[in-house]
Coordinates of C-alpha atoms in Angstrom, one line a residue:
M749 CA 136.5 128.4 82.5
K750 CA 137.1 128.6 86.2
L751 CA 139.0 131.4 88.0
G752 CA 141.6 131.0 90.6
L753 CA 143.0 133.8 92.8
Q754 CA 146.8 133.5 92.8
L755 CA 148.3 134.9 96.1
G756 CA 151.8 133.7 95.2
Y757 CA 154.5 133.9 97.8
W758 CA 155.4 136.7 100.2
G759 CA 158.0 139.4 99.7
A760 CA 159.9 140.9 102.6
Q761 CA 156.8 141.0 104.8
P762 CA 153.4 139.3 104.8
P763 CA 151.1 141.1 102.4
A764 CA 148.3 143.3 103.7
G765 CA 144.6 142.9 102.7
V766 CA 144.8 139.2 101.7
G767 CA 141.8 138.2 103.9
E768 CA 139.6 140.8 102.0
L769 CA 140.8 139.4 98.7
V770 CA 140.0 135.8 99.6
A771 CA 136.6 136.8 100.9
A772 CA 135.9 138.7 97.7
A773 CA 136.9 135.7 95.6
E774 CA 134.6 133.4 97.6
E775 CA 131.7 135.8 97.2
A776 CA 132.3 136.5 93.5
G777 CA 132.3 132.9 92.5
F778 CA 136.0 132.2 92.0
D779 CA 136.7 128.5 92.0
A780 CA 139.9 128.4 94.1
V781 CA 142.7 130.3 95.8
F782 CA 146.3 129.4 95.3
T783 CA 149.6 130.1 97.2
A784 CA 153.2 129.6 96.2
E785 CA 156.6 129.3 97.8
A786 CA 160.2 130.2 96.9
W787 CA 162.7 130.6 99.7
G788 CA 160.7 132.4 102.3
S789 CA 157.0 131.9 103.0
D790 CA 155.7 128.3 102.6
A791 CA 152.6 127.4 100.6
F792 CA 150.6 125.4 103.2
T793 CA 150.4 127.8 106.2
P794 CA 148.8 130.7 104.3
L795 CA 146.1 128.4 102.9
A796 CA 145.3 127.1 106.4
W797 CA 145.2 130.7 107.8
W798 CA 143.1 132.4 105.2
G799 CA 141.2 129.4 104.1
R800 CA 139.7 129.0 107.5
E801 CA 137.3 131.8 106.6
T802 CA 136.1 130.1 103.4
S803 CA 133.5 127.4 102.9
R804 CA 133.5 126.9 99.1
L805 CA 136.8 127.9 97.5
R806 CA 139.2 125.1 96.7
L807 CA 142.6 125.6 98.4
G808 CA 145.6 125.0 96.0
T809 CA 149.3 125.1 96.1
S810 CA 151.0 126.5 93.0
I811 CA 153.5 125.2 93.7
V812 CA 155.0 123.2 96.6
Q813 CA 158.7 122.5 96.0
M814 CA 159.1 118.8 96.2
S815 CA 162.7 118.9 97.4
G816 CA 161.7 120.9 100.5
R817 CA 160.0 118.0 102.2
T818 CA 159.9 114.2 102.0
P819 CA 157.0 112.8 100.0
T820 CA 155.3 111.5 103.2
S821 CA 155.7 114.9 104.8
I822 CA 154.0 116.5 101.8
A823 CA 151.2 113.9 102.1
M824 CA 150.8 114.7 105.8
H825 CA 150.4 118.4 105.0
A826 CA 147.9 117.8 102.3
L827 CA 145.7 115.3 104.1
T828 CA 145.7 117.4 107.3
L829 CA 144.6 120.5 105.5
D830 CA 142.1 118.5 103.4
H831 CA 140.4 117.4 106.6
L832 CA 140.4 120.9 108.1
C833 CA 138.7 122.5 105.0
G834 CA 136.3 119.6 104.2
G835 CA 138.0 118.2 101.2
R836 CA 138.9 121.2 99.1
V837 CA 142.7 120.9 98.7
I838 CA 144.5 120.8 95.4
L839 CA 148.1 119.6 95.8
G840 CA 150.2 121.4 93.2
M841 CA 153.9 120.4 93.2
G842 CA 157.0 121.0 91.1
V843 CA 160.7 120.3 91.1
S844 CA 161.9 124.0 91.2
G845 CA 165.5 124.4 89.9
P846 CA 169.0 123.6 90.8
Q847 CA 169.8 126.9 92.4
V848 CA 167.0 126.6 94.9
V849 CA 167.1 122.8 95.4
E850 CA 170.9 122.6 96.0
G851 CA 171.4 126.2 97.3
W852 CA 168.4 126.4 99.7
Y853 CA 167.4 122.8 100.5
G854 CA 170.9 121.3 100.2
V855 CA 169.8 118.2 98.3
P856 CA 170.8 117.1 94.7
F857 CA 168.7 118.3 91.8
A858 CA 169.5 115.4 89.5
K859 CA 166.9 113.1 87.9
P860 CA 163.9 115.5 88.4
L861 CA 161.5 113.4 86.3
A862 CA 162.3 110.1 88.2
R863 CA 162.1 111.9 91.5
T864 CA 158.7 113.4 90.6
R865 CA 157.3 110.0 89.7
E866 CA 158.4 108.5 93.0
V867 CA 157.0 111.5 95.0
V868 CA 153.6 111.2 93.3
S869 CA 153.5 107.4 93.8
I870 CA 154.4 107.7 97.6
I871 CA 151.8 110.4 98.2
R872 CA 149.1 108.4 96.5
Q873 CA 150.0 105.4 98.7
V874 CA 149.6 107.6 101.8
L875 CA 146.2 108.9 100.6
E876 CA 144.9 105.5 99.5
R877 CA 145.9 104.0 102.9
S878 CA 145.5 100.4 101.5
G879 CA 148.7 99.2 103.3
P880 CA 152.0 100.3 104.7
V881 CA 153.8 102.8 102.5
T882 CA 156.9 101.4 100.7
N883 CA 159.0 102.5 97.8
G884 CA 161.8 100.7 96.1
G885 CA 163.0 103.6 94.0
P886 CA 166.5 105.0 94.4
H887 CA 165.5 108.5 95.4
Y888 CA 163.1 108.0 98.3
P889 CA 163.6 104.4 99.5
L890 CA 161.0 103.4 102.1
P891 CA 162.1 102.0 104.5
L892 CA 165.5 103.6 104.2
N893 CA 168.0 101.0 103.0
T894 CA 171.3 102.9 102.7
A895 CA 174.5 102.1 104.4
E896 CA 173.9 104.8 107.0
A897 CA 170.5 103.4 108.0
T898 CA 170.0 101.5 111.3
G899 CA 168.0 98.8 109.6
L900 CA 165.2 99.4 112.0
G901 CA 163.0 101.3 109.6
K902 CA 159.4 100.0 109.5
P903 CA 156.8 100.4 106.7
L904 CA 154.0 102.5 108.2
K905 CA 150.5 103.4 107.3
S906 CA 149.0 106.8 108.1
I907 CA 147.4 107.0 111.5
V908 CA 144.9 109.5 110.1
H909 CA 142.4 108.2 107.6
P910 CA 142.7 110.6 104.7
L911 CA 139.5 112.3 103.8
R912 CA 140.0 111.6 100.0
A913 CA 142.1 109.0 98.4
E914 CA 141.7 110.9 95.1
L915 CA 142.9 114.3 96.4
P916 CA 143.9 116.0 93.1
I917 CA 147.6 116.3 92.4
W918 CA 148.6 118.9 89.8
L919 CA 152.2 119.3 88.6
G920 CA 154.2 122.3 87.4
A921 CA 156.1 121.2 84.2
E922 CA 157.8 123.0 81.4
G923 CA 159.8 120.7 79.1
P924 CA 158.4 118.0 76.7
K925 CA 159.3 115.0 78.9
N926 CA 158.0 116.6 82.0
V927 CA 154.7 117.7 80.4
A928 CA 154.2 114.2 79.0
Q929 CA 154.8 112.6 82.4
T930 CA 152.5 115.1 84.0
A931 CA 149.7 114.1 81.6
E932 CA 150.4 110.5 82.5
I933 CA 150.6 110.5 86.3
A934 CA 148.8 113.7 87.5
D935 CA 145.3 115.1 87.6
G936 CA 146.3 118.5 86.3
W937 CA 149.0 120.7 84.9
I938 CA 150.2 124.1 86.0
P939 CA 152.2 125.5 83.1
I940 CA 154.3 128.6 83.2
F941 CA 154.1 131.1 80.3
Y942 CA 151.4 129.1 78.6
T943 CA 149.8 131.2 75.8
P944 CA 147.2 130.6 73.1
S945 CA 149.8 130.9 70.4
S946 CA 152.2 128.4 72.0
A947 CA 149.4 126.0 73.0
A948 CA 149.9 123.8 69.9
M949 CA 153.5 123.1 70.9
Y950 CA 152.2 121.3 74.1
Q951 CA 149.5 119.2 72.5
P952 CA 151.8 116.3 71.2
W953 CA 153.5 116.2 74.6
L954 CA 150.2 116.0 76.4
D955 CA 148.9 113.4 74.0
E956 CA 151.9 111.3 74.6
G957 CA 151.2 111.2 78.3
F958 CA 147.5 110.5 77.9
A959 CA 148.3 107.5 75.6
R960 CA 150.7 105.8 78.0
P961 CA 149.4 102.6 79.8
G962 CA 147.9 103.4 83.1
A963 CA 147.4 107.1 82.4
R964 CA 144.9 108.6 84.9
H965 CA 143.1 110.9 82.6
T966 CA 142.0 111.8 79.1
R967 CA 142.2 115.3 77.7
E968 CA 138.5 115.7 78.6
T969 CA 139.0 115.1 82.3
F970 CA 142.5 116.7 82.7
E971 CA 142.8 120.1 84.3
I972 CA 145.1 122.9 82.9
A973 CA 145.6 125.9 85.2
A974 CA 147.4 128.7 83.4
T975 CA 148.7 131.8 85.1
C976 CA 148.3 135.2 83.5
H977 CA 147.7 138.8 84.3
L978 CA 144.1 139.8 83.5
Q979 CA 143.3 143.5 83.4
I980 CA 140.2 145.3 82.1
T981 CA 141.0 148.7 80.7
S982 CA 139.2 151.7 79.3
G983 CA 140.9 151.5 75.9
A984 CA 144.0 151.3 73.9
Q985 CA 146.0 154.0 75.8
E986 CA 145.5 152.3 79.2
S987 CA 146.1 148.9 77.7
Q988 CA 149.5 150.0 76.4
A989 CA 150.4 151.3 79.8
V990 CA 149.7 147.9 81.3
V991 CA 151.7 146.2 78.6
E992 CA 154.7 148.4 79.4
A993 CA 154.4 147.8 83.1
L994 CA 154.5 144.0 82.5
K995 CA 157.7 144.0 80.5
P996 CA 160.2 144.1 83.4
M997 CA 158.7 140.9 84.9
I998 CA 159.0 139.1 81.6
A999 CA 162.6 140.2 81.2
L1000 CA 163.3 139.0 84.8
Y1001 CA 162.1 135.5 84.0
M1002 CA 163.6 135.4 80.5
G1003 CA 167.0 136.7 81.5
G1004 CA 167.5 136.7 85.3
M1005 CA 166.0 133.6 86.7
G1006 CA 168.2 130.6 87.5
A1007 CA 171.8 130.2 86.5
K1008 CA 172.9 131.5 83.0
E1009 CA 173.4 127.9 81.9
A1010 CA 170.3 126.5 83.5
N1011 CA 167.4 129.0 83.2
Y1012 CA 164.4 126.7 82.6
H1013 CA 162.1 129.7 82.2
K1014 CA 164.3 131.0 79.4
Q1015 CA 164.1 127.7 77.7
V1016 CA 160.3 128.0 77.6
F1017 CA 160.7 131.3 75.7
E1018 CA 163.2 129.7 73.4
R1019 CA 160.7 126.9 72.5
M1020 CA 158.2 129.7 71.8
G1021 CA 160.5 131.0 69.1
Y1022 CA 162.3 133.7 71.0
V1023 CA 165.9 132.3 71.0
E1024 CA 167.8 135.4 69.8
L1025 CA 165.6 137.7 71.9
S1026 CA 166.1 135.5 75.0
N1027 CA 169.9 135.5 74.6
E1028 CA 170.0 139.3 74.2
V1029 CA 167.7 139.9 77.2
Q1030 CA 169.7 137.6 79.4
S1031 CA 173.0 139.2 78.4
L1032 CA 171.6 142.7 79.2
F1033 CA 169.9 141.5 82.4
L1034 CA 173.0 139.8 83.8
A1035 CA 175.1 142.8 83.0
G1036 CA 172.8 144.9 85.2
R1037 CA 171.2 146.7 82.3
R1038 CA 167.7 145.8 83.3
D1039 CA 165.8 148.7 81.7
E1040 CA 167.4 147.9 78.4
A1041 CA 166.5 144.3 78.7
S1042 CA 162.9 145.2 79.5
A1043 CA 162.7 147.5 76.5
L1044 CA 163.5 144.6 74.2
I1045 CA 160.3 142.7 75.2
P1046 CA 157.9 143.0 72.3
D1047 CA 154.3 144.1 72.8
E1048 CA 153.0 141.0 71.0
L1049 CA 154.6 138.7 73.5
V1050 CA 153.1 140.6 76.5
N1051 CA 149.7 140.5 74.9
D1052 CA 150.0 136.8 74.1
M1053 CA 151.0 135.9 77.7
H1054 CA 148.4 138.1 79.4
I1055 CA 144.8 139.2 78.9
I1056 CA 144.6 142.9 78.7
G1057 CA 141.8 145.1 77.1
T1058 CA 138.3 146.4 77.3
A1059 CA 135.6 144.2 78.8
E1060 CA 134.6 142.9 75.3
E1061 CA 138.3 142.2 74.4
V1062 CA 138.9 140.4 77.6
R1063 CA 135.9 138.1 77.1
E1064 CA 137.1 137.3 73.6
K1065 CA 140.6 136.6 74.8
V1066 CA 139.4 134.4 77.7
A1067 CA 137.4 132.4 75.2
A1068 CA 140.6 131.9 73.1
W1069 CA 142.5 130.6 76.1
A1070 CA 139.6 128.2 76.9
A1071 CA 139.6 126.9 73.4
T1072 CA 143.1 125.6 73.8
G1073 CA 142.1 123.4 76.8
V1074 CA 142.8 125.7 79.7
T1075 CA 140.2 124.9 82.4
T1076 CA 141.3 127.5 85.1
L1077 CA 142.9 130.9 84.9
L1078 CA 145.1 131.8 87.9
L1079 CA 144.9 135.5 88.4
S1080 CA 146.8 137.9 90.7
C1081 CA 144.4 140.5 91.8
Q1082 CA 145.2 143.6 93.9
T1083 CA 141.8 144.7 95.3
P1084 CA 138.4 143.2 96.1
E1085 CA 136.9 145.6 93.5
E1086 CA 139.1 144.1 90.8
I1087 CA 138.0 140.6 91.7
R1088 CA 134.3 141.6 91.6
T1089 CA 134.8 143.4 88.2
I1090 CA 136.5 140.5 86.6
A1091 CA 133.9 138.1 87.9
A1092 CA 131.1 140.3 86.6
V1093 CA 132.7 140.7 83.1
L1094 CA 133.3 136.9 82.8
A1095 CA 130.0 135.8 84.3

């Protein structure tokens, strides 16, 4: 089991103390540091800034929103940063949701699976640099062949020779079709709300992708990077306090993310068996009754989604996550001391 430091995306201001966190993660033996983006800070710039002080940590995006850039632009970001860090980039991407894609980027959200397949194909062409990049698909035609085009577009090959043709591409995916496609075309999967008790639900979807002609990986070589909150406590009373503190965030994703009719995070909880709970939490959350929505979140769901307990309990729970196929835990840590403690407990 590898450990990744999840820095996420910024709030109203750049966070303080990140350089110290990254340094502690490098020193403590963490495998990677990851950044995210929503509709504020981007994912690549923080990696370039804080990653410059590292020599071993892999630098990952979790995740880059594909609709925010053209596929070749994403490839340019990735190959540039990969050169600067000596071949340590993990390119994590995802489709986001219609509220962000159409409301922030101003592009259609339709056909997310087909768009993902084209994006990955184009990026791999750029990285392989075996010839000019072309794409005949309807979403990202290269050269552009629409009625508005000048007709002067020319297939191009990257000026820069990418450091690695096999730069790893991981995809964020939630639904059965998306997860299967991820297992087929990607090098790794970044699930959201993956838990040991729900892991069996995903196995047939993953197996479908691995079995497709041309699949890049088998289960043995495929990476699964799951995000959770890991906290080592002194005992049951402190553990319960952590559980209570995490409930509002779960209620937010269950009831307040996305549009009421298109909350893909809520659909994950529904697949996990929490249909009635999800509906009730969403109703309360959207009515502004957030405390009541949070109070409905059961302790067992929090404990399933996160790793909370004494050092011995944490070691047992991490082993349970690893047994389901998780290769990396992405952890949000607040202090260098927390990073060092987690590394020592799981050494």
